[in-house]
Amino acid sequence: FKAYGRNVVANARRLAAVLMQGGLRLISGGTDNHLMLVDVTSLGVGGKLSETVLDHCGITVNMNMIPFDTRKPMDPSGIRIGTAALTTRGMGVQEMQTIGGWIVEALKNTDNAALHHKIREDVRNLCSHFPVPAAALSCT
C-alpha cells in the first residue's frame, strides 16, 4: 500500500508538471497528494467547457471553483483532477506525461472536434493496456 501511495503522488506530480508546462496554473503551485485544482482561464476557457471538452476526449475531470473565483458556480474557473484511479489501473509517470499532453492540447483547441475524436481513440488505446482491475476478473 505504501508503494501504491508513492506511485499515486508521483503520478500526480508528473501530471501537474505537464499541465503547468502547458500554460495552466495549479492553485497550490503543484501537488503533494493525489489531487490538483487547475485554473483553466489562462487558456481562455472555463471549467464547464473544459469538463465537456475533456469528456468528449474520454478524460474525466470535474469543473470546480477556485479560491476567490469570480465566475459562477455552474461555470467556474477550474477543474479538479486526480490520479488514484489511473494508478490503480497500473499507469505510471510516462502515461501521466501523455495524458497531460492530451489535456493541454484539447483545452487549447476546444472547437476542434476532429482532434477530440483522435484523443478519444488514443485514450481508448492507452486504457486497453491498463484494464480496470475488476474488469480483469472472470465472472464465469
Short mmCIF file of N, CA, C and O in Angstrom, two decimals:
data_model
loop_
_atom_site.label_atom_id
_atom_site.label_comp_id
_atom_site.label_asym_id
_atom_site.label_seq_id
_atom_site.Cartn_x
_atom_site.Cartn_y
_atom_site.Cartn_z
N PHE A 1 0.82 -1.20 0.00
CA PHE A 1 0.00 0.00 0.00
C PHE A 1 0.87 1.26 0.00
O PHE A 1 0.54 2.24 -0.65
N LYS A 2 2.00 1.23 0.71
CA LYS A 2 2.90 2.39 0.73
C LYS A 2 3.43 2.68 -0.67
O LYS A 2 3.51 3.84 -1.08
N ALA A 3 3.81 1.63 -1.38
CA ALA A 3 4.31 1.81 -2.75
C ALA A 3 3.22 2.39 -3.64
O ALA A 3 3.48 3.28 -4.46
N TYR A 4 1.99 1.90 -3.49
CA TYR A 4 0.87 2.43 -4.26
C TYR A 4 0.69 3.92 -3.97
O TYR A 4 0.55 4.73 -4.90
N GLY A 5 0.72 4.30 -2.70
CA GLY A 5 0.58 5.70 -2.33
C GLY A 5 1.68 6.56 -2.94
O GLY A 5 1.42 7.67 -3.43
N ARG A 6 2.90 6.07 -2.91
CA ARG A 6 4.01 6.82 -3.52
C ARG A 6 3.79 6.97 -5.02
O ARG A 6 4.07 8.02 -5.60
N ASN A 7 3.29 5.91 -5.67
CA ASN A 7 3.03 5.97 -7.11
C ASN A 7 1.92 6.96 -7.45
O ASN A 7 2.00 7.68 -8.44
N VAL A 8 0.88 7.00 -6.63
CA VAL A 8 -0.22 7.95 -6.84
C VAL A 8 0.33 9.38 -6.81
O VAL A 8 0.02 10.20 -7.69
N VAL A 9 1.16 9.68 -5.82
CA VAL A 9 1.72 11.03 -5.68
C VAL A 9 2.70 11.33 -6.82
O VAL A 9 2.69 12.42 -7.39
N ALA A 10 3.55 10.36 -7.16
CA ALA A 10 4.48 10.57 -8.27
C ALA A 10 3.72 10.85 -9.57
O ALA A 10 4.11 11.74 -10.34
N ASN A 11 2.65 10.11 -9.79
CA ASN A 11 1.83 10.35 -10.99
C ASN A 11 1.21 11.73 -10.97
O ASN A 11 1.19 12.44 -11.98
N ALA A 12 0.69 12.13 -9.82
CA ALA A 12 0.08 13.46 -9.71
C ALA A 12 1.11 14.56 -9.96
O ALA A 12 0.82 15.55 -10.63
N ARG A 13 2.29 14.38 -9.43
CA ARG A 13 3.34 15.40 -9.63
C ARG A 13 3.73 15.51 -11.09
O ARG A 13 3.94 16.60 -11.60
N ARG A 14 3.84 14.38 -11.78
CA ARG A 14 4.19 14.43 -13.20
C ARG A 14 3.08 15.09 -14.00
O ARG A 14 3.32 15.95 -14.84
N LEU A 15 1.84 14.70 -13.74
CA LEU A 15 0.70 15.29 -14.44
C LEU A 15 0.65 16.80 -14.17
O LEU A 15 0.47 17.59 -15.10
N ALA A 16 0.86 17.19 -12.93
CA ALA A 16 0.85 18.61 -12.58
C ALA A 16 1.93 19.37 -13.34
O ALA A 16 1.70 20.46 -13.87
N ALA A 17 3.12 18.78 -13.42
CA ALA A 17 4.23 19.45 -14.13
C ALA A 17 3.90 19.65 -15.61
O ALA A 17 4.16 20.71 -16.17
N VAL A 18 3.31 18.64 -16.23
CA VAL A 18 2.95 18.74 -17.65
C VAL A 18 1.90 19.83 -17.86
O VAL A 18 1.99 20.63 -18.79
N LEU A 19 0.91 19.87 -16.98
CA LEU A 19 -0.14 20.89 -17.10
C LEU A 19 0.44 22.29 -16.94
O LEU A 19 0.09 23.21 -17.70
N MET A 20 1.34 22.46 -15.99
CA MET A 20 1.95 23.78 -15.78
C MET A 20 2.83 24.17 -16.97
O MET A 20 2.82 25.32 -17.41
N GLN A 21 3.57 23.21 -17.52
CA GLN A 21 4.39 23.48 -18.70
C GLN A 21 3.51 23.88 -19.89
O GLN A 21 3.95 24.63 -20.76
N GLY A 22 2.28 23.39 -19.90
CA GLY A 22 1.34 23.71 -20.97
C GLY A 22 0.61 25.03 -20.79
O GLY A 22 -0.26 25.37 -21.58
N GLY A 23 0.93 25.75 -19.73
CA GLY A 23 0.35 27.08 -19.53
C GLY A 23 -0.79 27.13 -18.53
O GLY A 23 -1.41 28.19 -18.37
N LEU A 24 -1.08 26.03 -17.87
CA LEU A 24 -2.14 26.02 -16.87
C LEU A 24 -1.56 26.33 -15.49
O LEU A 24 -0.40 26.02 -15.21
N ARG A 25 -2.39 26.93 -14.64
CA ARG A 25 -1.95 27.28 -13.28
C ARG A 25 -2.60 26.35 -12.28
O ARG A 25 -3.82 26.18 -12.28
N LEU A 26 -1.77 25.72 -11.47
CA LEU A 26 -2.28 24.92 -10.38
C LEU A 26 -2.43 25.82 -9.17
O LEU A 26 -1.53 26.59 -8.85
N ILE A 27 -3.56 25.73 -8.51
CA ILE A 27 -3.88 26.63 -7.41
C ILE A 27 -2.82 26.55 -6.31
O ILE A 27 -2.42 27.55 -5.76
N SER A 28 -2.34 25.37 -6.02
CA SER A 28 -1.34 25.21 -4.96
C SER A 28 0.08 25.30 -5.47
O SER A 28 1.03 25.13 -4.71
N GLY A 29 0.25 25.55 -6.77
CA GLY A 29 1.59 25.63 -7.35
C GLY A 29 2.18 24.25 -7.65
O GLY A 29 3.30 24.14 -8.11
N GLY A 30 1.44 23.21 -7.39
CA GLY A 30 1.89 21.83 -7.59
C GLY A 30 0.97 20.93 -6.81
O GLY A 30 -0.16 21.30 -6.52
N THR A 31 1.45 19.75 -6.43
CA THR A 31 0.64 18.86 -5.62
C THR A 31 1.53 17.98 -4.76
O THR A 31 2.63 17.62 -5.16
N ASP A 32 1.03 17.65 -3.58
CA ASP A 32 1.69 16.72 -2.67
C ASP A 32 0.80 15.53 -2.38
O ASP A 32 1.08 14.74 -1.49
N ASN A 33 -0.31 15.42 -3.12
CA ASN A 33 -1.23 14.30 -2.91
C ASN A 33 -1.79 13.86 -4.26
O ASN A 33 -1.18 14.14 -5.29
N HIS A 34 -2.92 13.22 -4.26
CA HIS A 34 -3.50 12.66 -5.48
C HIS A 34 -4.34 13.63 -6.29
O HIS A 34 -4.76 13.30 -7.39
N LEU A 35 -4.58 14.81 -5.77
CA LEU A 35 -5.47 15.77 -6.42
C LEU A 35 -4.75 17.03 -6.85
O LEU A 35 -3.74 17.43 -6.27
N MET A 36 -5.33 17.68 -7.85
CA MET A 36 -4.87 19.00 -8.23
C MET A 36 -6.06 19.83 -8.68
O MET A 36 -6.99 19.30 -9.30
N LEU A 37 -6.04 21.09 -8.32
CA LEU A 37 -7.06 22.04 -8.73
C LEU A 37 -6.41 22.97 -9.74
O LEU A 37 -5.42 23.64 -9.42
N VAL A 38 -6.94 22.98 -10.94
CA VAL A 38 -6.32 23.66 -12.07
C VAL A 38 -7.16 24.84 -12.52
O VAL A 38 -8.36 24.69 -12.79
N ASP A 39 -6.56 26.02 -12.59
CA ASP A 39 -7.21 27.21 -13.14
C ASP A 39 -7.03 27.15 -14.65
O ASP A 39 -5.91 27.23 -15.16
N VAL A 40 -8.12 27.00 -15.38
CA VAL A 40 -8.06 26.85 -16.84
C VAL A 40 -8.23 28.16 -17.59
O VAL A 40 -8.12 28.20 -18.82
N THR A 41 -8.48 29.24 -16.88
CA THR A 41 -8.79 30.51 -17.55
C THR A 41 -7.61 31.07 -18.34
O THR A 41 -7.83 31.86 -19.25
N SER A 42 -6.40 30.65 -18.03
CA SER A 42 -5.24 31.14 -18.79
C SER A 42 -5.31 30.68 -20.25
O SER A 42 -4.68 31.29 -21.12
N LEU A 43 -6.08 29.65 -20.52
CA LEU A 43 -6.26 29.17 -21.89
C LEU A 43 -7.53 29.74 -22.52
O LEU A 43 -7.93 29.32 -23.61
N GLY A 44 -8.19 30.65 -21.82
CA GLY A 44 -9.37 31.30 -22.36
C GLY A 44 -10.63 30.46 -22.27
O GLY A 44 -11.57 30.68 -23.05
N VAL A 45 -10.65 29.50 -21.36
CA VAL A 45 -11.83 28.64 -21.18
C VAL A 45 -12.23 28.63 -19.72
O VAL A 45 -11.47 29.04 -18.85
N GLY A 46 -13.44 28.16 -19.47
CA GLY A 46 -13.93 27.98 -18.11
C GLY A 46 -13.97 26.51 -17.76
O GLY A 46 -13.70 25.64 -18.60
N GLY A 47 -14.32 26.23 -16.52
CA GLY A 47 -14.37 24.86 -16.04
C GLY A 47 -15.42 24.00 -16.71
O GLY A 47 -15.20 22.82 -16.99
N LYS A 48 -16.58 24.58 -16.99
CA LYS A 48 -17.67 23.82 -17.61
C LYS A 48 -17.28 23.36 -19.00
O LYS A 48 -17.45 22.18 -19.35
N LEU A 49 -16.77 24.27 -19.81
CA LEU A 49 -16.34 23.91 -21.16
C LEU A 49 -15.19 22.90 -21.10
O LEU A 49 -15.15 21.93 -21.85
N SER A 50 -14.26 23.11 -20.17
CA SER A 50 -13.13 22.19 -20.04
C SER A 50 -13.61 20.78 -19.71
O SER A 50 -13.14 19.80 -20.30
N GLU A 51 -14.54 20.67 -18.76
CA GLU A 51 -15.09 19.37 -18.39
C GLU A 51 -15.75 18.71 -19.60
O GLU A 51 -15.55 17.52 -19.86
N THR A 52 -16.52 19.47 -20.36
CA THR A 52 -17.23 18.94 -21.52
C THR A 52 -16.26 18.50 -22.61
O THR A 52 -16.39 17.39 -23.16
N VAL A 53 -15.29 19.34 -22.93
CA VAL A 53 -14.32 19.00 -23.98
C VAL A 53 -13.54 17.76 -23.59
O VAL A 53 -13.38 16.83 -24.40
N LEU A 54 -13.06 17.72 -22.35
CA LEU A 54 -12.27 16.56 -21.92
C LEU A 54 -13.13 15.30 -21.87
O LEU A 54 -12.64 14.21 -22.18
N ASP A 55 -14.40 15.43 -21.53
CA ASP A 55 -15.30 14.28 -21.55
C ASP A 55 -15.42 13.74 -22.98
O ASP A 55 -15.41 12.53 -23.20
N HIS A 56 -15.52 14.64 -23.96
CA HIS A 56 -15.57 14.21 -25.36
C HIS A 56 -14.29 13.48 -25.75
O HIS A 56 -14.31 12.65 -26.67
N CYS A 57 -13.21 13.80 -25.08
CA CYS A 57 -11.92 13.16 -25.34
C CYS A 57 -11.75 11.85 -24.55
O CYS A 57 -10.73 11.17 -24.70
N GLY A 58 -12.70 11.54 -23.69
CA GLY A 58 -12.60 10.33 -22.88
C GLY A 58 -11.81 10.53 -21.60
O GLY A 58 -11.36 9.56 -20.99
N ILE A 59 -11.64 11.77 -21.20
CA ILE A 59 -10.89 12.10 -19.98
C ILE A 59 -11.87 12.73 -18.99
O ILE A 59 -12.49 13.75 -19.28
N THR A 60 -11.98 12.12 -17.82
CA THR A 60 -12.95 12.57 -16.82
C THR A 60 -12.30 13.50 -15.82
O THR A 60 -11.32 13.14 -15.16
N VAL A 61 -12.84 14.71 -15.72
CA VAL A 61 -12.45 15.71 -14.71
C VAL A 61 -13.74 16.32 -14.18
O VAL A 61 -14.82 16.08 -14.73
N ASN A 62 -13.62 17.11 -13.14
CA ASN A 62 -14.79 17.81 -12.60
C ASN A 62 -14.54 19.30 -12.66
O ASN A 62 -13.48 19.77 -12.24
N MET A 63 -15.54 20.06 -13.15
CA MET A 63 -15.43 21.51 -13.04
C MET A 63 -15.45 21.85 -11.55
O MET A 63 -16.09 21.17 -10.76
N ASN A 64 -14.71 22.89 -11.18
CA ASN A 64 -14.56 23.20 -9.77
C ASN A 64 -14.24 24.68 -9.60
O ASN A 64 -13.46 25.24 -10.38
N MET A 65 -14.83 25.28 -8.59
CA MET A 65 -14.48 26.66 -8.29
C MET A 65 -13.08 26.70 -7.68
O MET A 65 -12.62 25.72 -7.09
N ILE A 66 -12.40 27.81 -7.87
CA ILE A 66 -11.09 28.02 -7.28
C ILE A 66 -11.21 29.12 -6.23
O ILE A 66 -12.20 29.86 -6.24
N PRO A 67 -10.25 29.26 -5.34
CA PRO A 67 -10.34 30.34 -4.35
C PRO A 67 -10.49 31.71 -5.03
O PRO A 67 -9.84 31.99 -6.03
N PHE A 68 -11.38 32.52 -4.50
CA PHE A 68 -11.67 33.87 -4.99
C PHE A 68 -12.18 33.87 -6.43
O PHE A 68 -11.99 34.82 -7.18
N ASP A 69 -12.85 32.79 -6.81
CA ASP A 69 -13.38 32.64 -8.17
C ASP A 69 -14.38 33.74 -8.45
O ASP A 69 -15.30 33.98 -7.67
N THR A 70 -14.24 34.40 -9.59
CA THR A 70 -15.18 35.44 -9.99
C THR A 70 -16.24 34.91 -10.96
O THR A 70 -17.17 35.62 -11.29
N ARG A 71 -16.08 33.65 -11.37
CA ARG A 71 -17.06 33.04 -12.27
C ARG A 71 -18.17 32.39 -11.47
O ARG A 71 -18.02 32.15 -10.27
N LYS A 72 -19.26 32.06 -12.14
CA LYS A 72 -20.42 31.45 -11.48
C LYS A 72 -20.15 29.98 -11.17
O LYS A 72 -19.39 29.32 -11.88
N PRO A 73 -20.80 29.45 -10.12
CA PRO A 73 -20.58 28.05 -9.74
C PRO A 73 -20.85 27.03 -10.85
O PRO A 73 -20.21 25.99 -10.88
N MET A 74 -21.78 27.31 -11.74
CA MET A 74 -22.07 26.35 -12.81
C MET A 74 -21.13 26.51 -14.01
O MET A 74 -21.22 25.73 -14.97
N ASP A 75 -20.24 27.47 -13.98
CA ASP A 75 -19.17 27.61 -14.97
C ASP A 75 -17.97 28.25 -14.27
O ASP A 75 -17.62 29.40 -14.53
N PRO A 76 -17.35 27.49 -13.37
CA PRO A 76 -16.25 28.04 -12.58
C PRO A 76 -14.96 28.17 -13.39
O PRO A 76 -14.92 27.81 -14.57
N SER A 77 -13.92 28.63 -12.73
CA SER A 77 -12.63 28.85 -13.39
C SER A 77 -11.73 27.63 -13.41
O SER A 77 -10.68 27.66 -14.05
N GLY A 78 -12.12 26.59 -12.72
CA GLY A 78 -11.19 25.48 -12.59
C GLY A 78 -11.76 24.12 -12.86
O GLY A 78 -12.96 23.95 -13.07
N ILE A 79 -10.83 23.16 -12.87
CA ILE A 79 -11.18 21.74 -12.92
C ILE A 79 -10.37 21.02 -11.86
O ILE A 79 -9.28 21.45 -11.48
N ARG A 80 -10.92 19.91 -11.39
CA ARG A 80 -10.25 19.08 -10.38
C ARG A 80 -9.88 17.76 -11.05
O ARG A 80 -10.70 17.14 -11.74
N ILE A 81 -8.62 17.36 -10.86
CA ILE A 81 -8.11 16.14 -11.47
C ILE A 81 -7.44 15.30 -10.39
O ILE A 81 -6.72 15.83 -9.54
N GLY A 82 -7.64 14.00 -10.45
CA GLY A 82 -6.99 13.08 -9.53
C GLY A 82 -6.30 11.95 -10.27
O GLY A 82 -6.62 11.68 -11.43
N THR A 83 -5.38 11.28 -9.59
CA THR A 83 -4.60 10.23 -10.24
C THR A 83 -4.79 8.85 -9.63
O THR A 83 -4.19 7.88 -10.09
N ALA A 84 -5.60 8.72 -8.59
CA ALA A 84 -5.74 7.42 -7.93
C ALA A 84 -6.27 6.34 -8.87
O ALA A 84 -5.75 5.23 -8.90
N ALA A 85 -7.31 6.64 -9.61
CA ALA A 85 -7.91 5.63 -10.49
C ALA A 85 -6.93 5.19 -11.57
O ALA A 85 -6.85 4.00 -11.90
N LEU A 86 -6.18 6.14 -12.12
CA LEU A 86 -5.20 5.79 -13.16
C LEU A 86 -4.08 4.93 -12.59
O LEU A 86 -3.63 3.98 -13.22
N THR A 87 -3.65 5.26 -11.38
CA THR A 87 -2.61 4.48 -10.72
C THR A 87 -3.10 3.08 -10.40
O THR A 87 -2.36 2.10 -10.57
N THR A 88 -4.34 2.96 -9.98
CA THR A 88 -4.92 1.66 -9.68
C THR A 88 -4.92 0.77 -10.92
O THR A 88 -4.74 -0.44 -10.83
N ARG A 89 -5.10 1.38 -12.07
CA ARG A 89 -5.07 0.62 -13.33
C ARG A 89 -3.66 0.24 -13.74
O ARG A 89 -3.48 -0.51 -14.69
N GLY A 90 -2.65 0.76 -13.05
CA GLY A 90 -1.26 0.41 -13.35
C GLY A 90 -0.50 1.45 -14.14
O GLY A 90 0.64 1.22 -14.54
N MET A 91 -1.12 2.59 -14.40
CA MET A 91 -0.43 3.64 -15.15
C MET A 91 0.64 4.29 -14.29
O MET A 91 0.52 4.36 -13.07
N GLY A 92 1.68 4.78 -14.97
CA GLY A 92 2.79 5.41 -14.29
C GLY A 92 3.08 6.80 -14.84
O GLY A 92 2.28 7.37 -15.58
N VAL A 93 4.25 7.31 -14.50
CA VAL A 93 4.58 8.69 -14.86
C VAL A 93 4.65 8.90 -16.37
O VAL A 93 4.33 9.99 -16.85
N GLN A 94 5.04 7.89 -17.13
CA GLN A 94 5.06 8.06 -18.59
C GLN A 94 3.66 8.28 -19.14
O GLN A 94 3.45 9.12 -20.02
N GLU A 95 2.71 7.54 -18.60
CA GLU A 95 1.32 7.72 -19.03
C GLU A 95 0.79 9.08 -18.60
O GLU A 95 0.03 9.72 -19.34
N MET A 96 1.20 9.57 -17.44
CA MET A 96 0.77 10.89 -16.97
C MET A 96 1.31 11.98 -17.90
O MET A 96 0.62 12.96 -18.18
N GLN A 97 2.52 11.79 -18.39
CA GLN A 97 3.10 12.72 -19.36
C GLN A 97 2.20 12.80 -20.60
O GLN A 97 1.87 13.88 -21.07
N THR A 98 1.80 11.65 -21.09
CA THR A 98 0.95 11.58 -22.27
C THR A 98 -0.42 12.19 -22.01
O THR A 98 -0.92 13.01 -22.80
N ILE A 99 -1.04 11.80 -20.92
CA ILE A 99 -2.38 12.29 -20.59
C ILE A 99 -2.36 13.80 -20.38
O ILE A 99 -3.25 14.51 -20.86
N GLY A 100 -1.36 14.30 -19.70
CA GLY A 100 -1.23 15.75 -19.51
C GLY A 100 -1.14 16.47 -20.84
O GLY A 100 -1.75 17.53 -21.03
N GLY A 101 -0.40 15.90 -21.78
CA GLY A 101 -0.30 16.49 -23.11
C GLY A 101 -1.64 16.53 -23.82
O GLY A 101 -1.99 17.53 -24.46
N TRP A 102 -2.40 15.45 -23.68
CA TRP A 102 -3.74 15.43 -24.29
C TRP A 102 -4.64 16.49 -23.68
O TRP A 102 -5.39 17.15 -24.39
N ILE A 103 -4.58 16.64 -22.36
CA ILE A 103 -5.42 17.64 -21.68
C ILE A 103 -5.10 19.03 -22.19
O ILE A 103 -5.99 19.80 -22.57
N VAL A 104 -3.83 19.38 -22.23
CA VAL A 104 -3.42 20.71 -22.68
C VAL A 104 -3.82 20.92 -24.14
O VAL A 104 -4.38 21.96 -24.50
N GLU A 105 -3.56 19.93 -24.98
CA GLU A 105 -3.88 20.06 -26.40
C GLU A 105 -5.38 20.24 -26.61
O GLU A 105 -5.81 21.10 -27.39
N ALA A 106 -6.19 19.47 -25.90
CA ALA A 106 -7.65 19.58 -26.04
C ALA A 106 -8.15 20.93 -25.58
O ALA A 106 -9.01 21.54 -26.23
N LEU A 107 -7.62 21.43 -24.45
CA LEU A 107 -8.10 22.70 -23.92
C LEU A 107 -7.60 23.90 -24.72
O LEU A 107 -8.23 24.95 -24.70
N LYS A 108 -6.52 23.73 -25.45
CA LYS A 108 -6.05 24.80 -26.34
C LYS A 108 -6.80 24.80 -27.67
O LYS A 108 -6.70 25.74 -28.45
N ASN A 109 -7.56 23.72 -27.91
CA ASN A 109 -8.29 23.56 -29.18
C ASN A 109 -9.72 23.08 -28.90
O ASN A 109 -10.14 22.02 -29.38
N THR A 110 -10.45 23.88 -28.14
CA THR A 110 -11.77 23.44 -27.66
C THR A 110 -12.79 23.27 -28.78
O THR A 110 -13.79 22.58 -28.59
N ASP A 111 -12.56 23.86 -29.92
CA ASP A 111 -13.54 23.77 -31.01
C ASP A 111 -13.12 22.79 -32.10
O ASP A 111 -13.73 22.75 -33.17
N ASN A 112 -12.12 21.96 -31.85
CA ASN A 112 -11.61 21.05 -32.85
C ASN A 112 -12.12 19.62 -32.58
O ASN A 112 -11.45 18.82 -31.92
N ALA A 113 -13.29 19.32 -33.10
CA ALA A 113 -13.93 18.02 -32.85
C ALA A 113 -13.08 16.86 -33.39
O ALA A 113 -13.05 15.78 -32.79
N ALA A 114 -12.40 17.07 -34.50
CA ALA A 114 -11.56 16.00 -35.07
C ALA A 114 -10.41 15.67 -34.11
O ALA A 114 -10.09 14.49 -33.91
N LEU A 115 -9.82 16.68 -33.52
CA LEU A 115 -8.75 16.45 -32.54
C LEU A 115 -9.29 15.71 -31.34
O LEU A 115 -8.67 14.76 -30.85
N HIS A 116 -10.46 16.12 -30.85
CA HIS A 116 -11.07 15.46 -29.69
C HIS A 116 -11.34 13.99 -29.99
O HIS A 116 -11.12 13.12 -29.13
N HIS A 117 -11.79 13.70 -31.19
CA HIS A 117 -12.04 12.32 -31.59
C HIS A 117 -10.74 11.52 -31.60
O HIS A 117 -10.69 10.38 -31.12
N LYS A 118 -9.67 12.12 -32.13
CA LYS A 118 -8.38 11.45 -32.16
C LYS A 118 -7.87 11.17 -30.75
O LYS A 118 -7.40 10.07 -30.45
N ILE A 119 -7.98 12.17 -29.87
CA ILE A 119 -7.55 11.97 -28.49
C ILE A 119 -8.37 10.86 -27.85
O ILE A 119 -7.83 10.01 -27.14
N ARG A 120 -9.68 10.85 -28.09
CA ARG A 120 -10.54 9.80 -27.52
C ARG A 120 -10.07 8.42 -27.97
O ARG A 120 -10.02 7.47 -27.17
N GLU A 121 -9.72 8.27 -29.23
CA GLU A 121 -9.21 6.99 -29.72
C GLU A 121 -7.88 6.65 -29.05
O GLU A 121 -7.64 5.49 -28.69
N ASP A 122 -7.02 7.64 -28.88
CA ASP A 122 -5.74 7.43 -28.21
C ASP A 122 -5.95 7.03 -26.74
O ASP A 122 -5.25 6.17 -26.22
N VAL A 123 -6.94 7.66 -26.09
CA VAL A 123 -7.27 7.31 -24.70
C VAL A 123 -7.75 5.86 -24.64
O VAL A 123 -7.33 5.09 -23.77
N ARG A 124 -8.63 5.48 -25.56
CA ARG A 124 -9.12 4.09 -25.60
C ARG A 124 -7.96 3.11 -25.78
O ARG A 124 -7.92 2.06 -25.14
N ASN A 125 -7.05 3.44 -26.67
CA ASN A 125 -5.91 2.57 -26.91
C ASN A 125 -5.05 2.44 -25.65
O ASN A 125 -4.67 1.33 -25.26
N LEU A 126 -4.76 3.56 -25.01
CA LEU A 126 -3.97 3.52 -23.77
C LEU A 126 -4.68 2.68 -22.72
O LEU A 126 -4.07 1.80 -22.09
N CYS A 127 -5.96 2.92 -22.53
CA CYS A 127 -6.71 2.21 -21.49
C CYS A 127 -6.80 0.71 -21.78
O CYS A 127 -6.91 -0.09 -20.83
N SER A 128 -6.74 0.33 -23.03
CA SER A 128 -6.79 -1.10 -23.36
C SER A 128 -5.58 -1.84 -22.80
O SER A 128 -5.64 -3.05 -22.57
N HIS A 129 -4.50 -1.13 -22.55
CA HIS A 129 -3.30 -1.73 -21.98
C HIS A 129 -3.33 -1.73 -20.45
O HIS A 129 -2.46 -2.35 -19.82
N PHE A 130 -4.29 -1.03 -19.88
CA PHE A 130 -4.41 -0.90 -18.42
C PHE A 130 -5.87 -1.11 -18.01
O PHE A 130 -6.57 -0.16 -17.66
N PRO A 131 -6.35 -2.35 -18.05
CA PRO A 131 -7.76 -2.59 -17.74
C PRO A 131 -8.10 -2.27 -16.29
O PRO A 131 -7.24 -2.33 -15.41
N VAL A 132 -9.35 -1.93 -16.07
CA VAL A 132 -9.85 -1.72 -14.72
C VAL A 132 -9.70 -3.05 -13.98
O VAL A 132 -10.09 -4.09 -14.52
N PRO A 133 -9.13 -3.06 -12.77
CA PRO A 133 -8.89 -4.34 -12.08
C PRO A 133 -10.10 -5.26 -12.00
O PRO A 133 -9.98 -6.44 -12.26
N ALA A 134 -11.27 -4.76 -11.68
CA ALA A 134 -12.46 -5.60 -11.58
C ALA A 134 -12.83 -6.20 -12.93
O ALA A 134 -13.37 -7.30 -13.01
N ALA A 135 -12.55 -5.47 -14.00
CA ALA A 135 -12.87 -5.96 -15.35
C ALA A 135 -11.98 -7.13 -15.74
O ALA A 135 -12.34 -7.92 -16.60
N ALA A 136 -10.84 -7.25 -15.11
CA ALA A 136 -9.91 -8.34 -15.41
C ALA A 136 -10.34 -9.65 -14.77
O ALA A 136 -9.85 -10.70 -15.12
N LEU A 137 -11.28 -9.58 -13.81
CA LEU A 137 -11.75 -10.78 -13.14
C LEU A 137 -12.77 -11.50 -14.01
O LEU A 137 -13.61 -10.90 -14.66
N SER A 138 -12.74 -12.79 -13.98
CA SER A 138 -13.71 -13.58 -14.73
C SER A 138 -14.89 -13.90 -13.82
O SER A 138 -14.71 -14.33 -12.69
N CYS A 139 -16.09 -13.69 -14.29
CA CYS A 139 -17.31 -13.95 -13.51
C CYS A 139 -18.00 -15.21 -13.99
O CYS A 139 -19.21 -15.36 -13.85
N THR A 140 -17.27 -16.13 -14.59
CA THR A 140 -17.90 -17.34 -15.11
C THR A 140 -18.01 -18.42 -14.08
O THR A 140 -17.38 -18.48 -13.10
#
